[in-house]
CSV table of C-alpha atoms in Angstrom, one decimal:
chain,number,residue,atom,x,y,z
A,12,MET,CA,0.0,0.0,0.0
A,13,ASP,CA,1.3,3.4,-0.9
A,14,LEU,CA,0.8,5.4,2.3
A,15,THR,CA,1.2,8.8,0.7
A,16,GLY,CA,-1.7,11.1,1.6
A,17,ARG,CA,-3.6,8.3,3.3
A,18,THR,CA,-5.4,8.2,6.7
A,19,ALA,CA,-4.5,5.5,9.2
A,20,LEU,CA,-6.2,4.5,12.4
A,21,VAL,CA,-4.3,2.4,15.0
A,22,THR,CA,-6.3,1.0,18.0
A,23,GLY,CA,-4.6,0.6,21.3
A,24,ALA,CA,-2.2,3.3,20.4
A,25,ASN,CA,-1.3,4.5,23.9
A,26,ARG,CA,1.5,2.0,24.6
A,27,GLY,CA,3.4,-1.1,23.5
A,28,ILE,CA,3.0,-2.2,19.9
A,29,GLY,CA,0.3,0.3,19.3
A,30,ARG,CA,2.4,3.3,20.3
A,31,ALA,CA,5.3,2.0,18.3
A,32,LEU,CA,3.1,1.5,15.2
A,33,THR,CA,1.8,5.1,15.6
A,34,GLU,CA,5.3,6.4,15.7
A,35,ALA,CA,6.4,4.3,12.7
A,36,LEU,CA,3.4,5.5,10.6
A,37,ALA,CA,4.0,9.1,11.7
A,38,ALA,CA,7.4,8.9,10.0
A,39,ARG,CA,5.7,8.1,6.7
A,40,PRO,CA,4.0,10.7,4.4
A,41,LEU,CA,0.4,10.1,5.4
A,42,ALA,CA,-2.2,12.8,5.6
A,43,ARG,CA,-3.3,11.7,9.1
A,44,VAL,CA,-2.5,9.1,11.7
A,45,LEU,CA,-5.3,8.7,14.2
A,46,ALA,CA,-4.3,7.2,17.5
A,47,GLY,CA,-7.3,5.3,18.9
A,48,VAL,CA,-7.3,5.4,22.7
A,49,ARG,CA,-9.9,5.3,25.4
A,50,ASP,CA,-8.9,8.7,26.8
A,51,PRO,CA,-7.2,11.1,24.3
A,52,ASP,CA,-6.2,13.4,27.2
A,53,ARG,CA,-3.8,10.7,28.4
A,54,PHE,CA,-2.1,10.2,25.0
A,55,ASP,CA,1.5,11.5,25.0
A,56,PRO,CA,1.6,13.9,22.0
A,57,LEU,CA,3.6,12.8,19.0
A,58,VAL,CA,5.4,15.2,16.6
A,59,PRO,CA,6.0,13.7,13.2
A,60,PRO,CA,9.6,14.1,11.8
A,61,PRO,CA,10.3,16.1,8.6
A,62,GLY,CA,8.7,14.4,5.7
A,63,GLY,CA,6.4,12.4,7.9
A,64,ALA,CA,2.6,12.5,8.5
A,65,ALA,CA,0.9,15.9,8.2
A,66,GLU,CA,-1.1,15.2,11.3
A,67,VAL,CA,-1.0,12.8,14.3
A,68,ARG,CA,-4.1,13.0,16.5
A,69,ALA,CA,-5.5,11.0,19.3
A,70,VAL,CA,-9.2,10.0,18.9
A,71,ALA,CA,-11.6,8.6,21.5
A,72,LEU,CA,-12.2,4.9,20.8
A,73,ASP,CA,-13.4,2.6,23.6
A,74,LEU,CA,-13.6,-1.0,22.4
A,75,SER,CA,-15.3,-2.4,25.4
A,76,THR,CA,-18.9,-2.3,24.3
A,77,ARG,CA,-21.0,-2.2,21.2
A,78,ALA,CA,-22.3,1.2,21.9
A,79,SER,CA,-18.9,2.7,22.6
A,80,ILE,CA,-17.5,1.3,19.3
A,81,ASP,CA,-20.4,2.8,17.4
A,82,ALA,CA,-19.9,6.2,19.1
A,83,GLY,CA,-16.2,6.2,18.3
A,84,ALA,CA,-16.6,5.0,14.7
A,85,ALA,CA,-19.1,7.7,13.9
A,86,ASP,CA,-16.3,10.3,13.9
A,87,LEU,CA,-13.8,8.2,11.8
A,88,ALA,CA,-14.8,8.8,8.2
A,89,GLY,CA,-12.1,8.5,5.5
A,90,VAL,CA,-9.9,5.8,7.1
A,91,ASP,CA,-7.8,4.1,4.4
A,92,LEU,CA,-5.7,1.9,6.8
A,93,LEU,CA,-7.2,0.3,9.8
A,94,VAL,CA,-4.8,-1.4,12.2
A,95,ASN,CA,-6.7,-3.5,14.8
A,96,ASN,CA,-4.0,-3.7,17.3
A,97,ALA,CA,-5.6,-3.4,20.7
A,98,GLY,CA,-5.7,-6.5,22.9
A,99,GLN,CA,-6.0,-8.1,26.3
A,100,PHE,CA,-4.5,-11.3,27.8
A,101,VAL,CA,-6.0,-13.9,30.1
A,102,GLY,CA,-4.0,-17.0,30.9
A,103,GLY,CA,-3.7,-19.9,33.3
A,104,LEU,CA,-5.7,-23.1,33.7
A,105,LEU,CA,-9.2,-22.7,32.3
A,106,GLU,CA,-11.0,-23.4,35.6
A,107,GLU,CA,-8.9,-20.7,37.3
A,108,GLN,CA,-9.5,-17.9,34.7
A,109,ASP,CA,-11.7,-15.0,35.8
A,110,THR,CA,-14.9,-15.3,33.7
A,111,GLU,CA,-15.4,-11.5,33.6
A,112,ALA,CA,-11.9,-11.0,32.4
A,113,VAL,CA,-12.4,-13.6,29.7
A,114,TYR,CA,-15.6,-11.9,28.4
A,115,SER,CA,-13.7,-8.6,28.4
A,116,MET,CA,-10.8,-10.1,26.5
A,117,LEU,CA,-13.0,-11.7,23.8
A,118,GLN,CA,-14.8,-8.4,23.3
A,119,VAL,CA,-11.6,-6.5,22.7
A,120,ASN,CA,-9.6,-9.2,20.9
A,121,LEU,CA,-12.2,-10.5,18.6
A,122,VAL,CA,-15.7,-8.9,18.7
A,123,ALA,CA,-14.3,-5.3,18.5
A,124,VAL,CA,-12.1,-6.3,15.6
A,125,MET,CA,-15.1,-7.5,13.6
A,126,HIS,CA,-17.3,-4.6,14.7
A,127,LEU,CA,-14.9,-1.8,14.0
A,128,THR,CA,-14.0,-3.3,10.7
A,129,GLN,CA,-17.6,-3.6,9.8
A,130,ARG,CA,-18.2,0.1,10.5
A,131,LEU,CA,-15.2,1.4,8.5
A,132,LEU,CA,-15.4,-1.1,5.6
A,133,PRO,CA,-18.2,0.5,3.6
A,134,GLY,CA,-16.2,3.7,3.1
A,135,MET,CA,-13.1,1.7,1.9
A,136,ILE,CA,-15.3,-0.2,-0.6
A,137,ALA,CA,-16.9,3.0,-1.9
A,138,ARG,CA,-13.4,4.5,-2.5
A,139,ARG,CA,-12.2,1.2,-3.9
A,140,ARG,CA,-9.1,1.3,-1.7
A,141,GLY,CA,-8.1,0.3,1.8
A,142,LEU,CA,-6.3,-2.1,4.0
A,143,VAL,CA,-7.4,-3.8,7.2
A,144,VAL,CA,-4.5,-5.1,9.4
A,145,ASN,CA,-5.3,-7.4,12.3
A,146,ASN,CA,-3.0,-8.3,15.1
A,147,THR,CA,-3.0,-12.0,15.9
A,148,SER,CA,-0.5,-14.1,17.8
A,149,ILE,CA,1.5,-17.3,17.4
A,150,VAL,CA,-1.0,-19.0,19.7
A,151,GLY,CA,-3.7,-18.3,17.1
A,152,TYR,CA,-1.9,-21.0,15.1
A,153,ALA,CA,-0.1,-23.1,17.7
A,154,HIS,CA,-2.8,-23.8,20.3
A,155,MET,CA,-1.1,-24.4,23.6
A,156,PRO,CA,-2.3,-25.1,27.1
A,157,ALA,CA,-2.7,-22.4,29.8
A,158,VAL,CA,-3.7,-19.9,27.0
A,159,THR,CA,-7.0,-21.6,26.0
A,160,THR,CA,-9.3,-18.6,25.8
A,161,TYR,CA,-6.6,-16.2,24.5
A,162,ALA,CA,-5.7,-18.7,21.8
A,163,ALA,CA,-9.3,-19.0,20.9
A,164,SER,CA,-9.6,-15.2,20.5
A,165,LYS,CA,-6.6,-15.0,18.3
A,166,ALA,CA,-7.5,-18.0,16.2
A,167,GLY,CA,-10.8,-16.3,15.6
A,168,VAL,CA,-9.0,-13.2,14.3
A,169,VAL,CA,-6.9,-15.4,11.9
A,170,ALA,CA,-10.1,-17.0,10.6
A,171,PHE,CA,-11.9,-13.6,10.3
A,172,SER,CA,-9.0,-12.1,8.5
A,173,GLU,CA,-8.6,-14.8,5.9
A,174,ALA,CA,-12.3,-15.2,5.3
A,175,LEU,CA,-12.7,-11.4,4.9
A,176,ARG,CA,-9.7,-11.2,2.6
A,177,ARG,CA,-11.3,-13.7,0.2
A,178,GLU,CA,-14.7,-12.0,0.5
A,179,LEU,CA,-13.2,-8.6,-0.6
A,180,ARG,CA,-11.5,-9.9,-3.7
A,181,GLU,CA,-11.8,-7.4,-6.6
A,182,THR,CA,-13.1,-4.6,-4.3
A,183,GLY,CA,-9.7,-2.8,-4.0
A,184,VAL,CA,-9.7,-3.5,-0.2
A,185,GLU,CA,-7.1,-5.9,1.2
A,186,VAL,CA,-6.7,-7.7,4.6
A,187,MET,CA,-3.5,-8.6,6.3
A,188,HIS,CA,-2.9,-10.3,9.6
A,189,VAL,CA,0.3,-10.3,11.6
A,190,VAL,CA,1.4,-13.3,13.6
A,191,THR,CA,2.9,-11.5,16.6
A,192,PRO,CA,5.8,-13.2,18.5
A,193,GLY,CA,7.0,-12.2,22.0
A,194,VAL,CA,7.3,-8.4,22.0
A,195,LYS,CA,8.7,-6.6,25.0
A,196,THR,CA,5.5,-5.0,26.3
A,197,ASN,CA,3.3,-4.9,29.4
A,198,MET,CA,1.2,-7.7,27.9
A,199,LEU,CA,4.3,-9.9,27.6
A,200,GLU,CA,5.0,-9.3,31.3
A,201,GLU,CA,1.4,-10.3,32.0
A,202,THR,CA,1.9,-13.4,29.9
A,203,ASP,CA,5.1,-14.3,31.7
A,204,GLU,CA,3.2,-14.0,35.0
A,205,GLN,CA,0.1,-15.9,34.2
A,206,TYR,CA,1.3,-18.4,31.6
A,207,GLY,CA,4.7,-18.7,33.1
A,208,ARG,CA,3.2,-20.3,36.2
A,209,TYR,CA,2.6,-23.5,34.2
A,210,ALA,CA,5.1,-23.4,31.4
A,211,ASP,CA,8.7,-22.4,30.7
A,212,THR,CA,8.8,-19.1,28.8
A,213,SER,CA,12.6,-18.5,29.0
A,214,SER,CA,13.3,-19.6,25.4
A,215,TRP,CA,10.7,-17.4,23.8
A,216,ASP,CA,11.7,-14.8,21.2
A,217,ARG,CA,11.5,-11.3,22.6
A,218,ILE,CA,11.9,-8.3,20.4
A,219,GLU,CA,11.4,-4.6,20.9
A,220,PRO,CA,8.1,-3.0,20.0
A,221,ARG,CA,9.8,-0.6,17.6
A,222,GLU,CA,11.4,-3.4,15.7
A,223,TRP,CA,8.1,-5.3,15.3
A,224,ALA,CA,6.3,-2.1,14.3
A,225,GLU,CA,8.7,-1.4,11.5
A,226,LYS,CA,8.2,-5.0,10.2
A,227,ILE,CA,4.5,-4.4,10.2
A,228,VAL,CA,4.7,-1.1,8.3
A,229,GLY,CA,7.1,-2.7,5.9
A,230,ALA,CA,4.7,-5.5,5.2
A,231,ILE,CA,1.9,-2.9,4.7
A,232,GLU,CA,4.0,-1.1,2.1
A,233,SER,CA,4.9,-4.4,0.4
A,234,GLY,CA,1.3,-5.6,0.1
A,235,ASP,CA,1.7,-8.8,2.1
A,236,HIS,CA,-1.4,-10.5,3.4
A,237,ILE,CA,0.4,-12.4,6.3
A,238,LEU,CA,3.4,-11.2,8.3
A,239,GLY,CA,5.0,-14.2,10.0
A,240,PRO,CA,6.7,-14.0,13.4
A,241,GLY,CA,10.3,-14.9,12.3
A,242,GLY,CA,12.9,-16.3,14.6
A,243,LYS,CA,12.3,-19.5,16.6
A,244,THR,CA,8.6,-18.6,16.8
A,245,ALA,CA,8.3,-19.3,13.1
A,246,LEU,CA,8.9,-23.0,13.9
A,247,ALA,CA,5.8,-23.1,16.0
A,248,LYS,CA,3.7,-21.6,13.1
A,249,LEU,CA,5.2,-24.2,10.8
A,250,ALA,CA,4.5,-27.0,13.3
A,251,SER,CA,0.8,-25.9,13.5
A,252,ARG,CA,0.4,-27.0,9.9
A,253,GLY,CA,1.8,-30.5,10.6
A,254,PRO,CA,0.5,-33.5,12.6
A,255,ALA,CA,-1.0,-32.6,15.9
A,256,ALA,CA,1.5,-34.9,17.6
A,257,VAL,CA,4.2,-32.3,17.0
A,258,LEU,CA,2.5,-29.7,19.1
A,259,ASP,CA,1.3,-32.3,21.6
A,260,ALA,CA,5.0,-33.3,22.2
A,261,ALA,CA,6.0,-29.6,22.6
A,262,ALA,CA,3.2,-28.9,25.0
A,263,ALA,CA,4.1,-32.0,27.1
A,264,ARG,CA,7.7,-30.8,27.4
A,265,MET,CA,6.9,-27.2,28.4
A,266,PHE,CA,3.6,-27.4,30.3
A,267,SER,CA,2.7,-28.8,33.7
A,268,ARG,CA,-0.6,-28.4,35.6
A,269,GLN,CA,1.4,-28.0,38.7
A,270,PRO,CA,2.5,-24.3,39.2
A,271,ARG,CA,6.2,-23.8,38.7
């Protein structure tokens, strides 16, 4: 996608990958980069470098309910690039997971992705241009224990992305999903705390948010429809396409129902 003069929206733009993506896009010659956050007053202002975006602006976008998504989307006309980045994590044994937290996670990770895309898609189709980028996870492919509900949410995003990509053929609108590895964010710390009680996470790839954001923007500019995780994590994605026994053996090695 040629980003020149386009309008991009990044959800979950206040920190982590979302903030890094907003900064990376701000360095490109877009017309506008909209930083979707729950509270715009708490967004640290971002000044684009010379030759970068003409405007970077925080916009109110609460993904927690149907009504709040509709309210936020009403003020988002003209978005050419939608990056559904916002997410939550819940891990641990299924019977120990907080049910309210699971519902909240499914709302943000999956339902909001579909809902916000549905609201912004008609404008893209009318203009015959646009790109939807959805942030998934390696566990959306390699379904491991102690992340049952999180894996389900991300597998749903993979399915949604690929089904929608095929549905939009010949409309001028494309869909890409990114298979996120371990990125050094607050969410990875939560993952280490919750998932790490039952599995060894010491060998995971861990990259900086800025590095991953640059890879995502590069894939956007290249017109890719899937951005793989790279590194050792790529082996898990590959294994997910093979016999289930491969991932079964890996899970048996790393996971125990007894807390570490």
